mmCIF file of N, CA and C in Angstrom:
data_model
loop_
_atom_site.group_PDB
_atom_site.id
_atom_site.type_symbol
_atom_site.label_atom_id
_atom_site.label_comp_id
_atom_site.label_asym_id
_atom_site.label_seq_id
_atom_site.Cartn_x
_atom_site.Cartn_y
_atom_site.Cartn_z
ATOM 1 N N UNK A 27 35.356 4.166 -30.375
ATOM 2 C CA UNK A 27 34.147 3.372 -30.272
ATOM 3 C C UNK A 27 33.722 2.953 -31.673
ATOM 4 N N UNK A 28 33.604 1.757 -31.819
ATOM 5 C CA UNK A 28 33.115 1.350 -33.194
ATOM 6 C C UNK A 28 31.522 1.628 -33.114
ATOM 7 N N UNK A 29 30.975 1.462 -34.407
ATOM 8 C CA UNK A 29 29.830 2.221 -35.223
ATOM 9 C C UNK A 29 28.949 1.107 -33.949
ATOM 10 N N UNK A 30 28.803 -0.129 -34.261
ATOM 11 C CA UNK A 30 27.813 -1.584 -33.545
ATOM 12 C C UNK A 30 27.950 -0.451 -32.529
ATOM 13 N N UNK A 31 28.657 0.055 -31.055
ATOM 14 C CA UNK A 31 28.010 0.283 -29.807
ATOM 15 C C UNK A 31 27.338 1.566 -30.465
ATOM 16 N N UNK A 32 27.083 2.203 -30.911
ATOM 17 C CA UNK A 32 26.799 3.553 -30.821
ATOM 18 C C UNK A 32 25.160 3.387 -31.036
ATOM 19 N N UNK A 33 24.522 4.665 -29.952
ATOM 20 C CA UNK A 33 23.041 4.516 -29.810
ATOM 21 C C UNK A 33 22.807 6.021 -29.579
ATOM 22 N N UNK A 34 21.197 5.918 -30.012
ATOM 23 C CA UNK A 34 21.050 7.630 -29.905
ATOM 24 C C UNK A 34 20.668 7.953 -28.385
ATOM 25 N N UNK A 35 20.824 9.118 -27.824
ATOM 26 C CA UNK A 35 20.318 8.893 -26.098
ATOM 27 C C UNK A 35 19.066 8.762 -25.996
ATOM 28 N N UNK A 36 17.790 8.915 -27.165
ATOM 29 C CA UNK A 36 16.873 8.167 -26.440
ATOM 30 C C UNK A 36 16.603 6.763 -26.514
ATOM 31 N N UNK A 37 16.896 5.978 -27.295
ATOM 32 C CA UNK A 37 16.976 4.602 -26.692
ATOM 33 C C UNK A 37 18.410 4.154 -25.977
ATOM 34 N N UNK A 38 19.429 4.893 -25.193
ATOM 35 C CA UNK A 38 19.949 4.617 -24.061
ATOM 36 C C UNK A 38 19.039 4.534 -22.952
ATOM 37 N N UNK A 39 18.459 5.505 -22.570
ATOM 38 C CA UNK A 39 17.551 6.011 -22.041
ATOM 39 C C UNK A 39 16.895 4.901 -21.711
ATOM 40 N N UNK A 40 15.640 4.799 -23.365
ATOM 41 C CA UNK A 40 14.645 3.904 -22.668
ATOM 42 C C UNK A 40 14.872 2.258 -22.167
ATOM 43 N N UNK A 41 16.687 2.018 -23.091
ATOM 44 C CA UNK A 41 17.237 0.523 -22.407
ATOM 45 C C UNK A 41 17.517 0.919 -21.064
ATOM 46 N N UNK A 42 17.837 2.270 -20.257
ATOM 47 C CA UNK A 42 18.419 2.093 -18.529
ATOM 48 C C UNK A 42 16.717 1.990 -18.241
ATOM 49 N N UNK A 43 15.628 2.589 -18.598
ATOM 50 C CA UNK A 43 14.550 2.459 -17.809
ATOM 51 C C UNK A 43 13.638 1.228 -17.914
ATOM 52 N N UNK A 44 13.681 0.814 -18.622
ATOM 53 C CA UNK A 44 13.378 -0.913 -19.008
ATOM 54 C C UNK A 44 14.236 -1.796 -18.084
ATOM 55 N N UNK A 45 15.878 -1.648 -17.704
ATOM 56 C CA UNK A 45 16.698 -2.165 -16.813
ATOM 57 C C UNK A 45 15.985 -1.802 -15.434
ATOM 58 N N UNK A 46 15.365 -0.665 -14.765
ATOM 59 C CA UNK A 46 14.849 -0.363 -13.905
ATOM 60 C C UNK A 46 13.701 -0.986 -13.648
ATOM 61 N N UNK A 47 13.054 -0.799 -14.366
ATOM 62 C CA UNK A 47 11.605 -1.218 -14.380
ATOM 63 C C UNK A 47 11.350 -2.736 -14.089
ATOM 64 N N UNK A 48 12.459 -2.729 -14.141
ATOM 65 C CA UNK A 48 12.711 -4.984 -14.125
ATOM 66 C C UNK A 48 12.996 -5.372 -12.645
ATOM 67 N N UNK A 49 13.851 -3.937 -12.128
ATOM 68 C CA UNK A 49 13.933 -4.253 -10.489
ATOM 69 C C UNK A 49 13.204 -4.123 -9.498
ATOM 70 N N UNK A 50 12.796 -5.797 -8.771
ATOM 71 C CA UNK A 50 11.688 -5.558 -7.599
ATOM 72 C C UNK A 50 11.308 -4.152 -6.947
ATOM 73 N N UNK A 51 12.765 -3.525 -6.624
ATOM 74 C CA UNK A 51 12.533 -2.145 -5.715
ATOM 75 C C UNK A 51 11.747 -0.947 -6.215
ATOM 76 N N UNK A 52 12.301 -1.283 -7.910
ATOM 77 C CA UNK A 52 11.703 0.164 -8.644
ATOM 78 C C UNK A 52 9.676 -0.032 -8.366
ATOM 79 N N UNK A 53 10.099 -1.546 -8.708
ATOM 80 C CA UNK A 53 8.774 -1.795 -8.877
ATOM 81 C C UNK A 53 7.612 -1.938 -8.058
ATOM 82 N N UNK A 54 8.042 -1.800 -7.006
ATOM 83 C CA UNK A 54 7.785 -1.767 -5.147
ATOM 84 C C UNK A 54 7.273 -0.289 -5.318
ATOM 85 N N UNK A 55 8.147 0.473 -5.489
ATOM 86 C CA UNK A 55 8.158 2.068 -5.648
ATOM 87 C C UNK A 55 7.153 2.456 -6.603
ATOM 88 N N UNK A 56 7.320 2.282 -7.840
ATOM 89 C CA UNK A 56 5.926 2.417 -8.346
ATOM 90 C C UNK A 56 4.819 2.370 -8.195
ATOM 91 N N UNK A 57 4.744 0.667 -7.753
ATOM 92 C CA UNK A 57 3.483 0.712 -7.246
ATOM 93 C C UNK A 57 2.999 1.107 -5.724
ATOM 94 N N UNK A 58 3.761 1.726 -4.758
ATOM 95 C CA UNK A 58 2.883 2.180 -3.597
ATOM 96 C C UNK A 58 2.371 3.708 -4.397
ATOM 97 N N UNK A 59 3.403 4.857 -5.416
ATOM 98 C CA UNK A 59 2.726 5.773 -5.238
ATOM 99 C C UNK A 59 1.635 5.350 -6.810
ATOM 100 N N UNK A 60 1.286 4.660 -7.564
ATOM 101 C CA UNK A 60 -0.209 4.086 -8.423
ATOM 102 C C UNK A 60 -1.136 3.819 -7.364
ATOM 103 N N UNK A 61 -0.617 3.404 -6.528
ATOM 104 C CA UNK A 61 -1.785 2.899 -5.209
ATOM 105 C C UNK A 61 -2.767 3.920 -4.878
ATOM 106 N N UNK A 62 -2.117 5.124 -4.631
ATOM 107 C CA UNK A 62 -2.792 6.279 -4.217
ATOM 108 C C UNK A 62 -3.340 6.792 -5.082
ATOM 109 N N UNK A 63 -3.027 6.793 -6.380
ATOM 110 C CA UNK A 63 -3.464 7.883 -7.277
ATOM 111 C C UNK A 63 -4.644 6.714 -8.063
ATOM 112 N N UNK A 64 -5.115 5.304 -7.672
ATOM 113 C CA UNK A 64 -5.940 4.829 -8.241
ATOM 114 C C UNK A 64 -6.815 4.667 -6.935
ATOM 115 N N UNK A 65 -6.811 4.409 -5.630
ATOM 116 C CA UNK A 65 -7.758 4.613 -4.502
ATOM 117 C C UNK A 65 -7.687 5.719 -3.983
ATOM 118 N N UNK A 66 -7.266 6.382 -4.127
ATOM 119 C CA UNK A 66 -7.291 7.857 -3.668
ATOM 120 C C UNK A 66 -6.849 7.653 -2.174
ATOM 121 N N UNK A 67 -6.420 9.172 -1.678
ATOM 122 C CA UNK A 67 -5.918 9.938 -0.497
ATOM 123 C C UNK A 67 -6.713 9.386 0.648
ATOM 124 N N UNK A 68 -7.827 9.004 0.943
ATOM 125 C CA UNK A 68 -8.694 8.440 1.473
ATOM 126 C C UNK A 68 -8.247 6.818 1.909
ATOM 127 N N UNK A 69 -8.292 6.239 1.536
ATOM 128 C CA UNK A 69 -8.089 5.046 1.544
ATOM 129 C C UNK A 69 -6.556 4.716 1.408
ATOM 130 N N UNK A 70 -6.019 5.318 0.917
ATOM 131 C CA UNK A 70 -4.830 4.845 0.847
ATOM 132 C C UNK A 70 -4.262 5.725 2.369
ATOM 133 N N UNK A 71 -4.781 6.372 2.877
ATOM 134 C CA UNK A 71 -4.270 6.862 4.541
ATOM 135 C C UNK A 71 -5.162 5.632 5.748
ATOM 136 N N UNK A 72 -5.929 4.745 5.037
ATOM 137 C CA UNK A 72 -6.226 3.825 6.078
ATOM 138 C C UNK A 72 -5.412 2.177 5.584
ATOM 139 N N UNK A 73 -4.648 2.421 4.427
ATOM 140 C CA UNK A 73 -3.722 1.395 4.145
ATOM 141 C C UNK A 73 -2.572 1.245 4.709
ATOM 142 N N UNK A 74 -2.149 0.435 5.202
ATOM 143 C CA UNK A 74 -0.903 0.356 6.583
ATOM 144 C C UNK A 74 0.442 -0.632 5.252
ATOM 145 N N UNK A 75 0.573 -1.176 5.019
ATOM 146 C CA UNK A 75 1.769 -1.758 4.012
ATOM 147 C C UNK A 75 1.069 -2.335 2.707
ATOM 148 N N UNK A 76 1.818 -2.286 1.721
ATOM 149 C CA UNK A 76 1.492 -2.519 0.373
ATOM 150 C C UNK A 76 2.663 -3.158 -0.220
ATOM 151 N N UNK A 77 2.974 -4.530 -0.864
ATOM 152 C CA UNK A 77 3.522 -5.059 -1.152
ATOM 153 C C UNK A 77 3.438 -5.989 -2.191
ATOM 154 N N UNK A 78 4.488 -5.978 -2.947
ATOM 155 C CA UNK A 78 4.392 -7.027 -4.339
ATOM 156 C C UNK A 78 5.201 -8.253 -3.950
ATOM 157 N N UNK A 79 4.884 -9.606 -4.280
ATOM 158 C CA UNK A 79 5.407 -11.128 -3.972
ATOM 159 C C UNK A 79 4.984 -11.689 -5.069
ATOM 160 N N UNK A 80 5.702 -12.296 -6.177
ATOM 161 C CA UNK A 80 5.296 -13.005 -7.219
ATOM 162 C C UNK A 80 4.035 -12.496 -7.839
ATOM 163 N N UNK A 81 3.839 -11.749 -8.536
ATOM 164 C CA UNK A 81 2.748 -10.954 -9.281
ATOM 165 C C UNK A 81 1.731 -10.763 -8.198
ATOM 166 N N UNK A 82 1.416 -11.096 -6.790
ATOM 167 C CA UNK A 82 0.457 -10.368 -6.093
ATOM 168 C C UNK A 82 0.482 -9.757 -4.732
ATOM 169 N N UNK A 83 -0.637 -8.507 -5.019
ATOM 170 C CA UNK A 83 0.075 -7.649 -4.301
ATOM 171 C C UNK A 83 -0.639 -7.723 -3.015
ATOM 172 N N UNK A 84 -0.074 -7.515 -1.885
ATOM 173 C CA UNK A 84 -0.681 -7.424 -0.221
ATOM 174 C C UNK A 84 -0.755 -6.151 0.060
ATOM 175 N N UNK A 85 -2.266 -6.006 0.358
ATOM 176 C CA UNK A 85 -2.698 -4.609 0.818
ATOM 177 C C UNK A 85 -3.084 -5.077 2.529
ATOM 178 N N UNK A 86 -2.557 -4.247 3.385
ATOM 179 C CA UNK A 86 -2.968 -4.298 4.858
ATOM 180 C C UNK A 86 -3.630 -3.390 5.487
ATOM 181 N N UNK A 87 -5.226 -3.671 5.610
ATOM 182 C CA UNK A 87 -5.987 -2.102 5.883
ATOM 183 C C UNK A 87 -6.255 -2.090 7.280
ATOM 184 N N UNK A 88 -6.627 -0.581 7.612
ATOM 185 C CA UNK A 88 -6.622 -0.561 8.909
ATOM 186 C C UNK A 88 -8.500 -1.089 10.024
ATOM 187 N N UNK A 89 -9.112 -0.922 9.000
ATOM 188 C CA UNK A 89 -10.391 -0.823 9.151
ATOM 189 C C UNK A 89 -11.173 -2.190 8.315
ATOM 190 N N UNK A 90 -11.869 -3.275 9.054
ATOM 191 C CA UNK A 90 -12.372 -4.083 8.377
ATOM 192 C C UNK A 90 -13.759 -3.939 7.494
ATOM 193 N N UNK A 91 -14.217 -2.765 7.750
ATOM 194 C CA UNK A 91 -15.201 -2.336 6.642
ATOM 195 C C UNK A 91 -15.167 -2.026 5.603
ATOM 196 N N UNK A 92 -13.810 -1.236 5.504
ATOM 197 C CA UNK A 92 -12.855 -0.905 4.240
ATOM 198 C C UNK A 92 -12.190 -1.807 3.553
ATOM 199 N N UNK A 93 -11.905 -2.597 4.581
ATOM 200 C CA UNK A 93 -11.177 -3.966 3.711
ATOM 201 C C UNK A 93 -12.677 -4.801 3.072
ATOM 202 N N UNK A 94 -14.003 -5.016 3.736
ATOM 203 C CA UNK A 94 -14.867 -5.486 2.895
ATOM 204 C C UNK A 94 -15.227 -4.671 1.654
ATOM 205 N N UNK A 95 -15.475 -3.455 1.404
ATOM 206 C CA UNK A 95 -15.450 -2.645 0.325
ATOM 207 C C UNK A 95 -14.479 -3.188 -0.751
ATOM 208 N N UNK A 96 -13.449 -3.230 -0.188
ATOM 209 C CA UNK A 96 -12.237 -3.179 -1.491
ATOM 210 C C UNK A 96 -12.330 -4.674 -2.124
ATOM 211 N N UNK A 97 -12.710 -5.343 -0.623
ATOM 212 C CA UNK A 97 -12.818 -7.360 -1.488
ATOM 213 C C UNK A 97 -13.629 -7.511 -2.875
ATOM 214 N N UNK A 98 -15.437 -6.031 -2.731
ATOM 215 C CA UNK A 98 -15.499 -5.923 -3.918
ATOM 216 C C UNK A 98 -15.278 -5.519 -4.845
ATOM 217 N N UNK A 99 -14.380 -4.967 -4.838
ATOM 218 C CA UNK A 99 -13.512 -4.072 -6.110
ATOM 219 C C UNK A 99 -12.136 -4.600 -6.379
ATOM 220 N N UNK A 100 -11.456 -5.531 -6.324
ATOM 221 C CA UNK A 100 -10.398 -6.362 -6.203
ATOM 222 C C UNK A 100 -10.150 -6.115 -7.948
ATOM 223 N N UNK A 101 -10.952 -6.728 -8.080
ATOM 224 C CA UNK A 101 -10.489 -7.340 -10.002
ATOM 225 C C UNK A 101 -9.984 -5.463 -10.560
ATOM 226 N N UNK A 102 -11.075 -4.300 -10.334
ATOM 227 C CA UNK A 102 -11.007 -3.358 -10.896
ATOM 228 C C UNK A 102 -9.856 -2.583 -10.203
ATOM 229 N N UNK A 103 -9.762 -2.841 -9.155
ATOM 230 C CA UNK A 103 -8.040 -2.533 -8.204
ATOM 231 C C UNK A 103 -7.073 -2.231 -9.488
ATOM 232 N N UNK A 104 -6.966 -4.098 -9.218
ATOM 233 C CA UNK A 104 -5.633 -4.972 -10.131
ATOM 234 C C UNK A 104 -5.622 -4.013 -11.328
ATOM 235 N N UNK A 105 -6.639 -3.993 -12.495
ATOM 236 C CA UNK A 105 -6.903 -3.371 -13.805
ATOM 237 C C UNK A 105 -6.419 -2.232 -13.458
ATOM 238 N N UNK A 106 -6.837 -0.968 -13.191
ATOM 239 C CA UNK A 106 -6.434 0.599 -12.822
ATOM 240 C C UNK A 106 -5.072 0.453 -12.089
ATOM 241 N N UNK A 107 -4.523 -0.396 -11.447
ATOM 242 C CA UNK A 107 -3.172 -0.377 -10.894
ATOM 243 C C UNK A 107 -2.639 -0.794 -12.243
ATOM 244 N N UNK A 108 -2.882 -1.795 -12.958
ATOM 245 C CA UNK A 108 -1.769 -1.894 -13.993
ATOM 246 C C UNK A 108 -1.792 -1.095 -15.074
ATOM 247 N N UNK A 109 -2.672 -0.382 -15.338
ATOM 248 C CA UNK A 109 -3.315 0.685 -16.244
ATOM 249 C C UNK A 109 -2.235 1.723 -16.328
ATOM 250 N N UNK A 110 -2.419 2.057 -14.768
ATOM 251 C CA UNK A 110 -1.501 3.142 -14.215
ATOM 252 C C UNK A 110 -0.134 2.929 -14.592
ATOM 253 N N UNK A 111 0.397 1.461 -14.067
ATOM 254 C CA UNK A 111 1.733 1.618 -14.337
ATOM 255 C C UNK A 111 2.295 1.560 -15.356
ATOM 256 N N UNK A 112 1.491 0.620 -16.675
ATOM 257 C CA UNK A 112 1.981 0.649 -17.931
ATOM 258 C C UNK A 112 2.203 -0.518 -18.163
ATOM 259 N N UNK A 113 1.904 -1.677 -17.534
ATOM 260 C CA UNK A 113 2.168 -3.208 -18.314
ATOM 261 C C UNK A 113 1.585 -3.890 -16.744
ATOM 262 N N UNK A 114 1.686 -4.768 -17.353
ATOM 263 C CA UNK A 114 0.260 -6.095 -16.406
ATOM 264 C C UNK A 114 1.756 -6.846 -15.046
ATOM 265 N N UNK A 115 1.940 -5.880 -14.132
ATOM 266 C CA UNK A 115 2.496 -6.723 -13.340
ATOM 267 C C UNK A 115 2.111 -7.379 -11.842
ATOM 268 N N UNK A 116 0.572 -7.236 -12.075
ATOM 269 C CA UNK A 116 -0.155 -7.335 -10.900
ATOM 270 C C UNK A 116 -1.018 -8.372 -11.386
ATOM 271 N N UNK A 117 -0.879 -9.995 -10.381
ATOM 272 C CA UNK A 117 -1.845 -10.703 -11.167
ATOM 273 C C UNK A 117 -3.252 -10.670 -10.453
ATOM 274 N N UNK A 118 -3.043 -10.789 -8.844
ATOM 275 C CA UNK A 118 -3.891 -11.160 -7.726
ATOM 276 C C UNK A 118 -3.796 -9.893 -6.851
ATOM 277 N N UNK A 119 -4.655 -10.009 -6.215
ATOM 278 C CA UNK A 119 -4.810 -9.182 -4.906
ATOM 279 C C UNK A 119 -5.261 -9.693 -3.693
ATOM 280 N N UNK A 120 -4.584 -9.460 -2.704
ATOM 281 C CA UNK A 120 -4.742 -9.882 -1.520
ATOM 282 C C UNK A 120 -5.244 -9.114 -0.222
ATOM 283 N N UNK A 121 -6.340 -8.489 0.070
ATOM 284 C CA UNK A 121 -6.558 -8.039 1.448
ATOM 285 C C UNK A 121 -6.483 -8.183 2.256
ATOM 286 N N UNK A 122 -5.385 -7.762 3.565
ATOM 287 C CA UNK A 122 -5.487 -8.390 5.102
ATOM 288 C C UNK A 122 -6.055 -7.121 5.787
ATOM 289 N N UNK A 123 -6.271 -7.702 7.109
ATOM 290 C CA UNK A 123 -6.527 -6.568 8.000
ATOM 291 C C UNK A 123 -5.399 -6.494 9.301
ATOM 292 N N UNK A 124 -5.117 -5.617 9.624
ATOM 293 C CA UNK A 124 -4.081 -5.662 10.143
ATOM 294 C C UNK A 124 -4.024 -4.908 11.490
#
């Protein structure tokens, strides 16, 4: 192996998790379990699917009172979800009821 490939394992590392972090699925995955740990156990057991589509994400709640609650907290959602995950990949938010 010539000297150019050679890397120390932690930036192997952080180039495979940067490669991850780039894939829809990882990023699917991330964000259902940020979901919970920024609305809590509560709410996130009356959330039925959670989904990312071009920077915004579809929340489907079970209860339309809950879904009016969250319409006002939307912007601070988005913020604490991307907080959580570590870079801004959430632009919009979308509430349905389902």
């Amino acid at each position: 192996m010539s000297e150019g490939n050679q890397y120390q394992l932690k930036d192997t590392l952080k180039m495979l998790m940067n490669s991850y972090s780039k894939n829809p699925h990882s990023a699917q995955a991330r964000i259902a379990h940020a979901y919970e740990k920024v609305v809590g156990k509560t709410v996130a057991k009356y959330t039925g699917k959670v989904y990312l589509k071009d920077r915004e994400l579809f929340l489907y709640i079970e209860t339309s009172p809950l879904k009016n609650e969250l319409e006002y907290s939307k912007k601070k959602i988005v913020e604490n979800l991307n907080k959580e995950l570590g870079e801004d990949i959430i632009d919009t938010l979308t509430i349905k009821k389902f």
